[in-house]
Amino acid sequence: MDDNSKLRELRAVLDTYRGIPGSLITVLQKAQGIYGYLPQDVLGLVAAELDIPPARVFGVATFYTQFRFRPVGKYFIELCKGTACHVNGADTIARTITETLGIADGETTADGLFSLKCVACLGCCSLSPVMMVNGETYGSLTPAKVRDILSQKRKEAQDNA
Amino acid sequence: MLEIKVGQGSCGISAGAGKVYDALQSALAEQKIDANLSVTGCIGMCFLEPIVDVYADGSLTRLVRVTPKDVPAIADFLRTGDASAVASLVIADEDSAFLSKQTRIALRNCGVIDPESLADAAAHGGYAALRKAVTEMTPEQVIDVIKVSGLAGRGGAGFPTWFKWNAARQSAGSEKYLICNADEGDPGAFMDRAVIEGDPHALIEGMLIGAYAIGAKEAIVYVRAEYPLAIRRLEKAIADAKAAGYIGDNIFGTDFSCEFRIKAGAGAFVCGEETALIESLEGQRGMPRLKPPFPAQSGYWHKPSNINNVETFANVAWIINNGGEAFAAMGTDDSKGTKVFALTGKIKRGGLVEIPMGKTLRDVVFDIGGGMRADKAFKGVQLGGPSGGCVPRELIDTVIDYKKLSATGAIMGSGGMVIMDESTCMVRMAKFFLEFTTKESCGKCVACRIGTKRLLEILTRICDGEGREGDIELLEDLCARIKENALCGLGQTAPNPVLTTIRYFRDEYEAHIRDKRCPAGECTALVRYAIDPDKCRGCSLCSRKCPVGAISGEIGKPFVIDSALCIRCGQCAEVCKFGAVRKG
């Protein structure tokens, strides 16, 4: 989708919710759905259009973990850090990802291929430790299994390129 | 007619239920097998997913851990009725007992009905209680039945539901709101997700009855954004219920009217606190308000509001249908009815367990859950997530009841039950929860914002082998101050994991601080790796894998780890084929 059609879509969202009190979070969710993250000028536009001070829009956006302010990589890794995953070794899995890709929680690799985000609980506790890559769940992880998955993804990206 | 149901809750789908469903669908079409294939919610036996239930003439064959590769055998079974084709997939008796030992009220239809079919829900009694409530009972009578039932809030605090309903009913004003807290944030708890994904109409019906009781014209469900499937199924259920006239104007031809909507949360644990949830509903940062005034007097948009959790509402229709006495007949003097627990961690059979109050932790962990995986020694159970505590092995016979669990220093909580064995370090467990609460603290009050941060720093240094004499006392003192001074439930309960682990596992703290030793072998900084010369075959694999060249030796002879160079990454232990690398 090009920039113009994204903007058109965002304006349609703003038109729907303008005047409905309490809908800022919903608008931000929809904006992130359109852009993949919340660029600064989008936050500014939301503030102006909903007549909410930019500081408040930014305050709300940064309060919730769902919102991102930078684009994410081609493969978005969500690593579960819930209690069951913790008990079953999520820390080791996190270390493996960090060592393999050179990125910590919240970072993206320089080639834009992988982003890592640690999340509270994916609710697949019986498969712990668990991670999701672009929405697909990988369970009962071991360091070796994680290294395999990551190199598979890297190969997949190279093959597509 | 053959009925085939594939369990498709989030956990089933993660385990591959979607692929199994697709494979079954094409097999049925290709082989022209006359069967009705449908989807159902989470049955709660997560350890056996994906699960396929086959009903033939009312008798059930339950197939477990099914993969697409098993589909040809299942198709044979469907065509011939010969179960020997699928013998290896049929659930074992001891696993069946996981379900048969439960009493399901909140989960009555989960894993039974198609969550996306209103007709199926109605065929299982859906909306009968709503009809009864609005056409035959006054709001006061509804509240009375709930009072007799003894139903208490299942979200954690355990406050009597009727009392909250009554307070909201008594509040002045005609504009009132009924809100469901489906912001299930406790890591390790997923019972609310299972209810919404498996039986969304039970939630809607319970909420409508609540709305009728308090006099609300609008009902709102605040759902975690991390639960996309739950949101999708709930949206469909709301649309269907609206089309059928259960939501909207003049429900069942009475003058009771109620609108219904979903609000997706955006990821903030503190929004499970009811006043923070209200702030979030209003489009603000989810920061708690001072209480009083309570939401029953001044809540959403400062109007009287009532907030209950998903599981609480899921019990309501059953209570209206069966009477308050039937619900109160289960449980203890203090706690009535049943409670759903999400059983996870080092347990053999993990999943959703609904049992009457008054059973013991042992019943859940050993009788239903089957004890520890890999037959390690049971160490304790963590209840109530970041607000709860760790109950040790010695207290395994504690009765499940609000007061008795609180007496241990833990809480009933929303029902997360994480089982720990000997390989779990309790100091690290406390640190894990403080990492969570520090991240999730909204920052409004000093006690929580700074207090949890300081707790975490102390716990971190203990785990890193830099603990000091007096750290335990310092933790206790800080915990007491946070409990006393924090603004909301999140802060007031944040010290619980620390306090309970100190209370029951003080020796582990002392081992970390004094002996610089982690008895569970989990704290990397305190772990030492060594090669057992009797087991080592001298293959050199560990030496080649070691990222820092800390392992040396001669092929064919035992290798040695230089602990001054070792960074304790554990790769040597991971790759050794002979179990020769010892961790201690």
XYZ file of C-alpha atoms in Angstrom:
745
model
C 0.000 0.000 0.000
C 1.439 3.403 -0.940
C 1.612 6.421 1.334
C -1.408 8.122 -0.162
C -3.741 5.207 0.268
C -2.469 4.699 3.817
C -3.262 8.313 4.563
C -6.698 7.973 2.998
C -7.392 4.956 5.152
C -6.206 6.781 8.277
C -8.425 9.755 7.467
C -11.408 7.436 7.142
C -10.630 6.055 10.625
C -10.339 9.555 12.026
C -13.669 10.523 10.466
C -15.351 7.529 12.064
C -14.075 8.192 15.566
C -13.920 11.968 15.680
C -16.400 13.128 18.296
C -16.671 9.752 20.024
C -15.144 10.338 23.444
C -12.614 7.833 24.703
C -11.637 6.400 21.329
C -7.968 7.463 21.218
C -6.613 3.961 21.892
C -8.841 2.442 19.230
C -7.672 5.054 16.705
C -4.017 4.355 17.535
C -4.610 0.615 17.149
C -6.129 1.150 13.728
C -3.330 3.539 12.720
C -0.745 0.931 13.688
C -2.723 -1.622 11.703
C -2.349 0.599 8.636
C 1.309 1.614 9.024
C 2.750 -1.365 10.912
C 3.959 1.085 13.561
C 3.180 4.626 14.707
C 5.295 7.160 12.820
C 5.683 10.510 14.555
C 3.755 12.465 11.924
C 0.851 10.028 12.267
C 0.748 10.721 16.014
C 0.746 14.430 15.203
C -2.100 14.039 12.736
C -4.163 12.000 15.209
C -3.643 14.701 17.844
C -4.665 17.507 15.521
C -7.665 15.705 14.087
C -9.042 14.461 17.410
C -8.212 17.764 19.068
C -6.156 16.128 21.794
C -2.818 17.659 22.885
C 0.105 15.848 21.179
C 1.706 15.235 24.589
C -1.349 13.295 25.679
C -1.449 11.254 22.485
C 2.232 10.415 22.925
C 1.668 9.700 26.624
C -1.096 7.220 25.872
C 0.810 5.607 22.978
C 3.947 5.026 25.057
C 1.987 3.664 28.008
C 0.800 0.530 26.228
C 3.145 -2.219 25.090
C 1.169 -2.874 21.916
C 2.355 0.345 20.272
C 5.632 0.575 18.329
C 7.424 3.651 17.110
C 9.813 2.027 14.667
C 9.116 -0.352 11.800
C 9.713 -4.001 12.612
C 11.831 -6.483 10.692
C 10.609 -8.948 8.090
C 10.443 -11.616 10.767
C 8.870 -10.406 13.982
C 9.826 -12.688 16.844
C 7.652 -12.553 19.934
C 9.305 -14.486 22.712
C 7.035 -15.493 25.560
C 8.310 -14.614 29.013
C 5.255 -15.883 30.879
C 5.600 -17.835 34.098
C 5.330 -21.278 32.551
C 7.900 -20.358 29.904
C 10.172 -18.910 32.587
C 10.018 -22.136 34.563
C 10.754 -24.116 31.415
C 13.781 -22.088 30.323
C 12.692 -18.936 28.435
C 15.829 -17.119 29.643
C 18.064 -19.576 27.822
C 15.994 -19.146 24.684
C 16.270 -15.352 24.926
C 20.042 -15.657 25.320
C 20.242 -17.930 22.289
C 18.316 -15.470 20.106
C 20.425 -12.561 21.312
C 23.664 -14.455 20.690
C 22.571 -15.699 17.281
C 21.149 -12.451 15.930
C 22.998 -9.856 17.973
C 19.799 -8.089 19.011
C 18.235 -7.579 22.411
C 14.581 -7.179 23.355
C 13.014 -4.395 21.296
C 15.743 -4.287 18.656
C 15.905 -5.043 14.934
C 18.879 -6.516 13.068
C 20.836 -4.109 10.860
C 19.682 -5.953 7.722
C 16.050 -5.386 8.764
C 15.387 -9.112 8.788
C 14.590 -9.878 12.428
C 12.997 -8.000 15.330
C 12.805 -9.401 18.832
C 10.123 -8.574 21.343
C 9.670 -10.258 24.692
C 6.004 -10.534 25.597
C 4.217 -11.352 28.823
C 2.240 -14.463 27.955
C 1.133 -15.945 24.668
C -1.195 -18.315 26.475
C 0.304 -21.501 25.024
C 1.654 -22.513 28.417
C 1.541 -26.225 27.733
C 3.988 -25.825 24.835
C 6.441 -23.719 26.830
C 8.944 -22.315 26.123
C 7.253 -20.720 23.172
C 7.906 -18.048 20.586
C 5.903 -16.701 17.703
C 7.440 -15.691 14.392
C 5.055 -13.576 12.328
C 2.120 -15.064 14.183
C 3.162 -18.692 13.836
C 3.856 -20.486 17.099
C 6.929 -22.592 17.768
C 6.779 -24.585 20.978
C 8.906 -26.804 23.249
C 11.954 -24.792 22.203
C 15.557 -25.706 22.867
C 18.584 -23.571 21.943
C 19.366 -25.928 19.051
C 15.794 -25.755 17.760
C 15.828 -21.953 17.915
C 19.104 -21.744 15.980
C 17.567 -24.033 13.341
C 14.423 -21.945 13.013
C 16.394 -18.718 12.685
C 18.738 -20.071 10.037
C 15.765 -21.504 8.145
C 14.136 -18.064 8.139
C 17.347 -16.436 7.008
C 17.652 -18.925 4.162
C 14.024 -18.405 3.231
C 14.627 -14.640 3.000
C 17.750 -15.161 0.855
C 15.900 -17.527 -1.468
C 13.128 -14.999 -1.927
C 15.523 -12.155 -2.604
C -24.595 -39.152 11.555
C -20.937 -38.831 12.418
C -19.905 -35.708 14.253
C -16.254 -34.674 14.238
C -15.056 -31.840 16.410
C -11.579 -30.403 16.272
C -10.502 -28.416 19.328
C -9.430 -25.019 18.094
C -8.613 -22.835 21.011
C -5.390 -20.824 20.736
C -3.429 -23.682 22.282
C -4.887 -26.270 19.920
C -4.157 -24.071 16.929
C -0.570 -23.544 18.140
C -0.177 -27.284 18.373
C -1.351 -27.646 14.766
C -5.135 -28.173 14.998
C -5.752 -25.943 11.975
C -3.684 -28.197 9.723
C -5.427 -31.276 11.097
C -8.812 -29.679 10.415
C -7.859 -28.853 6.820
C -6.533 -32.349 6.212
C -9.705 -33.878 7.651
C -11.852 -31.625 5.520
C -10.167 -32.683 2.290
C -10.159 -36.356 3.316
C -13.919 -36.234 4.009
C -14.567 -34.596 0.652
C -12.267 -36.895 -1.333
C -13.544 -40.083 0.227
C -17.155 -38.859 0.304
C -17.514 -39.623 3.987
C -20.797 -38.391 5.375
C -19.742 -36.591 8.526
C -20.300 -33.234 10.113
C -16.946 -31.574 10.730
C -16.906 -28.625 13.112
C -14.724 -26.587 15.387
C -14.928 -26.426 19.148
C -13.121 -24.442 21.813
C -10.426 -25.491 24.227
C -11.389 -28.584 26.147
C -8.635 -27.856 28.606
C -6.350 -30.798 27.971
C -3.597 -28.697 26.474
C -1.013 -31.443 26.944
C -2.870 -33.633 24.441
C -3.513 -31.096 21.693
C -4.460 -31.308 18.871
C -7.573 -33.222 19.920
C -10.191 -34.645 17.555
C -13.504 -35.850 19.003
C -15.537 -38.309 16.963
C -19.172 -38.828 17.983
C -20.928 -41.812 16.445
C -24.474 -42.464 17.678
C -23.780 -40.439 20.772
C -20.677 -42.358 21.780
C -17.425 -40.459 21.850
C -14.014 -41.546 20.621
C -11.411 -38.990 21.635
C -8.237 -38.910 19.536
C -5.248 -37.029 20.887
C -1.952 -35.569 19.676
C -3.267 -35.861 16.143
C -1.114 -34.734 13.231
C -2.092 -34.383 9.557
C -0.228 -37.674 8.980
C -2.825 -39.464 11.097
C -5.708 -38.310 8.925
C -5.745 -41.313 6.521
C -6.063 -43.653 9.526
C -8.852 -41.490 10.952
C -10.632 -41.573 7.593
C -10.432 -45.393 7.657
C -11.926 -45.388 11.118
C -14.749 -43.069 10.015
C -15.578 -45.258 7.021
C -15.406 -48.626 8.733
C -16.079 -47.791 12.363
C -13.120 -50.007 13.211
C -11.316 -48.251 16.026
C -8.214 -50.411 15.713
C -7.102 -48.142 12.859
C -6.689 -45.312 15.350
C -5.805 -47.313 18.451
C -2.577 -45.410 18.995
C -4.430 -42.091 18.983
C -7.248 -42.940 21.387
C -6.903 -41.142 24.685
C -5.456 -43.199 27.535
C -7.721 -43.895 30.514
C -5.493 -42.026 32.927
C -5.622 -38.988 30.666
C -9.424 -39.208 30.436
C -9.474 -38.981 34.208
C -8.089 -35.451 33.857
C -11.569 -34.436 32.719
C -13.753 -36.894 34.592
C -12.376 -35.718 37.928
C -13.526 -32.171 37.264
C -16.825 -30.380 37.906
C -17.473 -28.021 35.060
C -19.758 -25.034 35.463
C -17.927 -22.031 34.029
C -16.396 -24.324 31.406
C -19.603 -26.340 30.906
C -19.679 -25.885 27.150
C -15.995 -25.352 26.404
C -14.773 -28.023 24.051
C -18.346 -29.210 23.611
C -20.103 -26.615 21.471
C -19.098 -24.795 18.336
C -18.238 -21.354 19.709
C -19.165 -19.726 16.439
C -22.685 -21.128 16.387
C -25.479 -19.490 18.334
C -27.750 -22.409 17.450
C -25.319 -24.814 19.090
C -25.092 -22.625 22.197
C -28.884 -22.387 22.353
C -29.187 -26.167 21.974
C -27.020 -26.445 25.101
C -29.249 -24.145 27.114
C -27.820 -20.797 26.061
C -29.965 -17.734 26.853
C -32.566 -19.734 28.822
C -31.343 -18.083 32.005
C -31.532 -14.640 30.448
C -35.107 -15.303 29.415
C -35.940 -16.512 32.916
C -34.258 -13.512 34.549
C -35.862 -10.790 32.479
C -39.309 -12.301 32.078
C -39.867 -13.972 35.447
C -37.621 -12.191 37.941
C -37.118 -8.680 39.224
C -33.566 -7.316 39.296
C -33.675 -7.601 43.092
C -34.578 -11.273 42.833
C -31.655 -11.854 40.486
C -29.311 -10.219 42.982
C -30.837 -12.357 45.731
C -30.165 -15.579 43.852
C -26.557 -14.523 43.302
C -26.341 -13.698 47.012
C -27.619 -17.143 47.968
C -25.123 -18.748 45.557
C -22.201 -17.125 47.370
C -20.519 -16.344 44.024
C -17.412 -14.231 44.577
C -15.225 -12.414 42.065
C -13.061 -14.889 40.207
C -10.562 -12.298 39.035
C -8.517 -12.418 42.186
C -9.941 -10.333 44.985
C -12.847 -12.661 45.730
C -15.315 -9.910 46.570
C -18.977 -11.058 46.775
C -20.566 -10.480 43.391
C -24.063 -9.728 44.720
C -22.664 -6.945 46.898
C -21.103 -5.148 43.940
C -24.245 -5.611 41.865
C -26.408 -4.331 44.663
C -24.218 -1.284 45.243
C -24.383 -0.388 41.537
C -28.157 -0.982 41.525
C -28.617 1.288 44.569
C -26.513 4.099 43.081
C -28.473 7.098 41.887
C -28.737 7.871 38.181
C -30.196 6.146 35.167
C -26.974 5.882 33.141
C -25.058 2.855 34.384
C -22.476 0.566 32.831
C -21.705 -3.097 33.148
C -18.115 -3.949 32.301
C -16.334 -7.254 31.928
C -12.668 -7.378 32.749
C -11.185 -9.731 30.163
C -7.725 -8.181 30.417
C -6.273 -11.453 31.600
C -2.773 -10.258 32.318
C -1.378 -12.773 34.803
C 1.342 -14.642 32.978
C 0.408 -18.290 33.266
C -3.360 -17.763 33.386
C -5.550 -18.448 30.378
C -8.938 -19.546 31.721
C -10.717 -16.387 30.579
C -9.327 -16.750 27.103
C -10.580 -20.334 27.023
C -14.084 -19.263 28.070
C -14.305 -16.533 25.427
C -12.819 -18.718 22.722
C -14.850 -21.757 23.707
C -18.202 -20.408 24.867
C -18.572 -16.677 24.187
C -22.351 -16.836 24.605
C -21.952 -17.861 28.254
C -20.116 -14.606 28.859
C -22.610 -12.505 26.928
C -25.544 -14.115 28.732
C -23.967 -13.642 32.164
C -23.222 -10.018 31.381
C -26.754 -9.324 30.148
C -28.163 -10.808 33.343
C -25.772 -8.595 35.310
C -26.796 -5.560 33.272
C -30.456 -6.321 33.996
C -29.691 -6.670 37.701
C -27.875 -3.372 38.079
C -29.972 -1.440 35.554
C -27.298 -0.874 32.915
C -28.152 -0.093 29.328
C -24.711 -0.752 27.987
C -22.330 -3.660 28.518
C -18.664 -3.487 27.535
C -16.052 -6.242 27.375
C -12.471 -5.043 27.825
C -10.379 -7.760 26.161
C -6.631 -8.094 25.923
C -5.376 -7.240 22.455
C -3.103 -10.291 22.677
C -6.200 -12.478 22.288
C -7.135 -11.935 18.635
C -9.039 -15.207 18.306
C -11.091 -14.473 21.424
C -11.962 -11.041 20.058
C -12.975 -12.470 16.698
C -15.237 -15.139 18.221
C -16.754 -12.674 20.646
C -17.498 -10.227 17.832
C -19.310 -12.958 15.934
C -21.212 -14.061 19.025
C -22.321 -10.487 19.743
C -23.503 -10.006 16.161
C -25.432 -13.303 16.274
C -26.977 -12.525 19.665
C -28.001 -9.123 18.394
C -29.611 -10.614 15.307
C -31.509 -13.059 17.524
C -32.794 -10.229 19.704
C -30.844 -11.114 22.872
C -28.991 -7.807 22.618
C -30.671 -4.515 21.776
C -34.068 -3.063 22.532
C -36.848 -4.795 24.443
C -35.090 -8.079 25.067
C -37.608 -10.971 25.180
C -40.359 -8.386 24.670
C -39.706 -6.742 28.032
C -38.689 -3.151 28.613
C -35.100 -4.261 29.322
C -32.775 -2.933 26.627
C -29.024 -3.302 26.510
C -26.310 -2.546 23.984
C -23.071 -4.483 23.907
C -19.567 -3.753 22.657
C -15.940 -4.846 22.810
C -13.002 -2.665 23.659
C -9.590 -4.120 22.849
C -6.934 -3.350 25.438
C -3.473 -2.371 24.267
C -1.223 -4.282 26.606
C -0.869 -3.064 30.185
C -1.112 -5.412 33.143
C -2.270 -2.642 35.466
C -5.487 -2.363 33.427
C -6.663 -5.469 35.251
C -7.159 -3.097 38.196
C -10.707 -1.859 37.801
C -10.133 1.889 38.015
C -7.150 1.680 35.664
C -9.336 -0.317 33.291
C -11.901 2.479 33.385
C -9.225 5.079 32.590
C -8.138 2.945 29.657
C -11.738 2.589 28.452
C -11.888 6.364 28.426
C -8.856 6.467 26.126
C -6.326 7.489 28.769
C -3.156 5.985 30.183
C -4.303 3.100 32.357
C -3.447 4.585 35.723
C -5.547 3.697 38.765
C -7.782 6.203 40.509
C -7.997 6.689 44.233
C -10.761 4.662 45.874
C -13.277 5.668 47.182
C -15.324 6.591 45.278
C -15.745 3.017 44.078
C -16.821 2.322 40.501
C -20.272 1.354 41.795
C -20.731 5.043 42.668
C -18.491 6.715 40.116
C -16.913 4.643 37.381
C -16.896 4.844 33.588
C -17.449 8.506 32.651
C -18.078 8.933 36.395
C -21.322 6.978 36.189
C -22.156 3.986 38.390
C -20.358 0.990 36.913
C -19.930 -2.619 37.811
C -16.905 -4.646 36.794
C -16.581 -8.411 37.022
C -14.219 -10.884 35.485
C -15.005 -13.372 32.695
C -15.161 -16.492 34.846
C -17.503 -14.771 37.297
C -19.960 -13.973 34.501
C -19.582 -17.457 33.016
C -21.104 -18.895 36.223
C -24.130 -16.583 36.287
C -26.435 -18.300 33.783
C -25.859 -21.670 35.455
C -26.772 -20.183 38.828
C -29.975 -18.614 37.501
C -30.957 -21.914 35.853
C -30.087 -24.179 38.768
C -30.677 -21.894 41.707
C -28.285 -20.249 44.142
C -28.534 -23.189 46.547
C -27.156 -25.654 44.000
C -24.056 -23.509 43.538
C -23.662 -22.907 47.268
C -23.909 -26.659 47.896
C -20.416 -26.943 46.457
C -17.374 -25.661 48.267
C -16.538 -24.627 51.809
C -18.134 -22.304 54.363
C -16.078 -19.439 53.056
C -15.897 -20.163 49.320
C -18.735 -21.464 47.190
C -18.982 -23.097 43.795
C -16.125 -24.095 41.563
C -12.905 -22.435 40.431
C -11.001 -22.818 37.183
C -7.231 -23.144 37.339
C -4.698 -22.980 34.545
C -2.258 -25.718 35.426
C 1.173 -25.230 33.856
C 4.908 -25.463 34.492
C 6.695 -28.707 35.284
C 3.474 -30.671 35.438
C 2.760 -33.872 33.561
C -0.781 -33.021 32.517
C -1.173 -29.282 32.035
C -4.375 -27.538 31.077
C -7.590 -26.159 32.476
C -8.957 -27.649 35.662
C -12.330 -26.731 37.152
C -13.002 -28.186 40.560
C -15.258 -27.422 43.508
C -13.751 -25.203 46.180
C -12.652 -27.283 49.148
C -10.453 -29.683 47.204
C -6.777 -29.564 48.075
C -3.777 -28.430 46.069
C -2.687 -32.059 46.130
C -5.897 -33.070 44.329
C -5.051 -30.675 41.519
C -1.304 -31.215 41.247
C -1.063 -34.954 41.746
C -4.493 -36.495 41.295
C -5.548 -34.498 38.238
C -2.235 -33.092 36.999
C -0.372 -36.378 37.408
C 2.589 -34.924 39.314
C 5.918 -33.803 37.962
C 7.173 -34.223 34.464
C 10.365 -36.308 34.242
C 9.514 -37.499 37.759
C 11.585 -34.821 39.437
C 10.861 -33.785 43.016
C 7.942 -31.398 43.487
C 9.014 -28.118 45.023
C 6.020 -25.848 45.140
C 3.195 -24.177 43.342
C 2.925 -20.545 42.372
C -0.596 -19.201 42.715
C -2.077 -15.912 41.623
C 0.693 -14.698 39.324
C 2.651 -11.551 40.154
C 0.233 -10.717 42.971
C 0.359 -14.164 44.447
C 2.882 -16.333 46.121
C 4.672 -19.643 46.162
C 3.188 -22.400 48.291
C 5.785 -25.015 49.249
C 5.596 -28.794 49.181
C 4.856 -28.973 52.909
C 1.562 -27.136 52.373
C 0.361 -29.286 49.488
C -2.671 -30.368 51.521
C -3.929 -26.785 51.796
C -7.619 -26.570 51.016
C -8.605 -24.450 48.026
C -10.649 -21.711 49.577
C -10.105 -17.925 49.566
C -9.188 -17.684 53.254
C -7.055 -20.803 53.516
C -4.982 -19.859 50.472
C -4.527 -16.301 51.741
C -3.280 -17.709 55.042
C -0.307 -19.216 53.196
C 0.676 -15.765 51.912
C -0.444 -16.626 48.375
C -3.862 -15.789 46.960
C -6.518 -17.614 44.977
C -5.922 -15.044 42.265
C -7.405 -15.504 38.854
C -6.343 -19.143 38.841
C -2.862 -19.377 37.403
C -1.152 -22.385 38.962
C 2.461 -22.815 37.929
C 4.135 -25.959 39.199
C 7.800 -25.912 40.096
C 10.202 -28.785 40.651
C 13.644 -29.052 42.210
C 15.283 -27.417 39.202
C 13.433 -24.125 39.744
C 15.357 -21.491 41.697
C 13.020 -19.650 44.026
C 15.085 -16.476 44.241
C 15.005 -16.339 40.481
C 11.258 -16.933 40.555
C 10.836 -13.883 42.795
C 13.134 -11.926 40.505
C 11.086 -13.012 37.494
C 7.896 -11.586 38.992
C 9.582 -8.366 40.043
C 10.917 -7.921 36.517
C 7.331 -8.188 35.440
C 5.852 -5.784 38.002
C 8.640 -3.265 37.513
C 7.897 -3.216 33.810
C 4.161 -3.038 34.394
C 4.119 -0.485 37.206
C 2.235 2.513 35.831
C 4.477 4.924 37.703
C 1.752 6.869 39.450
C 2.801 6.181 43.043
C 6.328 6.223 44.426
C 5.966 3.088 46.536
C 5.364 0.914 43.512
C 7.391 2.759 40.892
C 10.594 2.987 42.910
C 9.968 0.260 45.469
C 9.608 -2.546 42.943
C 12.691 -1.293 41.111
C 14.779 -1.462 44.319
C 13.407 -4.939 45.104
C 14.440 -6.073 41.650
C 17.934 -4.648 42.034
C 18.473 -6.506 45.292
C 17.126 -9.764 43.857
C 19.310 -9.350 40.785
C 22.463 -8.935 42.800
C 21.601 -11.987 44.894
C 21.161 -14.060 41.728
C 24.409 -12.658 40.349
C 26.316 -13.863 43.381
C 26.722 -10.375 44.813
C 24.166 -10.653 47.601
C 25.132 -9.141 50.937
C 24.421 -10.041 54.536
C 21.236 -8.239 55.525
C 19.704 -8.351 52.045
C 16.907 -10.646 53.191
C 15.938 -8.261 55.989
C 16.208 -5.335 53.602
C 13.843 -7.056 51.188
C 11.370 -7.761 53.970
C 11.428 -4.183 55.170
C 10.978 -2.775 51.683
C 8.140 -5.230 50.980
C 6.282 -4.119 54.090
C 6.556 -0.474 53.076
C 5.385 -1.090 49.519
C 2.383 -3.086 50.732
C 1.436 -0.303 53.069
C 1.907 2.641 50.745
C 1.111 1.592 47.192
C -1.958 3.112 45.596
C -3.537 0.109 43.937
C -3.721 -3.638 44.065
C -0.802 -4.107 41.685
C 1.634 -2.335 43.987
C 0.154 -3.615 47.221
C 0.524 -7.205 46.117
C 3.772 -6.906 44.136
C 5.874 -7.938 47.174
C 3.939 -11.208 47.648
C 6.210 -13.373 45.477
C 9.233 -12.069 47.392
C 7.677 -12.471 50.824
C 6.415 -16.000 50.226
C 9.680 -17.225 48.750
C 11.563 -15.787 51.735
C 9.041 -17.314 54.106
C 9.241 -20.815 52.680
C 12.592 -20.943 50.911
C 14.821 -18.776 53.105
C 17.579 -21.379 52.906
C 17.823 -20.815 49.158
C 18.279 -17.093 49.658
C 20.937 -17.815 52.278
C 22.738 -20.260 49.987
C 22.902 -17.573 47.297
C 24.082 -14.857 49.662
C 26.428 -16.738 52.020
C 27.653 -19.733 50.065
C 27.399 -18.137 46.602
C 25.552 -21.228 45.521
C 22.290 -21.744 43.648
C 20.831 -25.030 44.927
C 18.585 -25.411 41.883
C 21.489 -24.766 39.537
C 19.604 -22.087 37.654
C 21.523 -18.897 38.438
C 24.232 -18.848 35.796
C 26.657 -16.717 37.771
C 26.645 -19.246 40.596
C 26.770 -22.370 38.511
C 29.999 -24.303 37.925
C 30.397 -26.751 35.084
C 32.724 -29.718 35.419
C 33.373 -32.838 33.376
C 32.915 -36.193 35.040
C 36.115 -38.080 34.077
C 34.329 -41.424 34.438
C 31.667 -40.552 31.898
C 33.745 -38.493 29.461
C 34.823 -40.438 26.362
C 37.150 -37.705 25.145
C 35.239 -37.027 21.922
C 36.143 -33.295 22.023
C 32.655 -32.170 20.917
C 32.252 -29.898 23.959
C 35.660 -28.402 23.372
C 34.789 -27.603 19.773
C 31.443 -26.074 20.774
C 32.817 -23.989 23.643
C 32.657 -20.354 22.466
C 35.542 -19.234 24.701
C 37.970 -22.134 24.420
C 37.641 -23.046 28.077
C 37.674 -26.809 27.496
C 40.828 -28.713 26.675
C 42.052 -32.293 26.565
C 43.378 -35.095 24.461
C 41.138 -37.191 22.203
C 40.138 -40.385 23.929
C 40.917 -39.042 27.406
C 38.720 -37.041 29.806
C 38.523 -33.318 28.989
C 38.709 -30.517 31.566
C 36.884 -27.187 31.918
C 38.883 -24.158 33.016
C 36.349 -22.445 35.260
C 38.277 -19.144 35.131
C 37.580 -18.932 31.402
C 34.114 -20.541 31.464
C 31.231 -18.138 30.789
C 28.648 -20.730 31.924
C 26.673 -20.748 28.714
C 25.942 -24.431 29.194
C 26.543 -25.392 25.565
C 28.940 -28.164 26.627
C 26.239 -29.782 28.746
C 23.767 -29.352 25.938
C 25.889 -31.095 23.303
C 27.472 -33.858 25.407
C 26.096 -37.226 24.318
C 27.281 -39.041 27.423
C 25.870 -36.800 30.140
C 29.423 -36.170 31.334
C 29.073 -32.427 31.955
C 27.923 -31.809 35.519
C 26.276 -28.622 36.618
C 26.479 -27.632 40.252
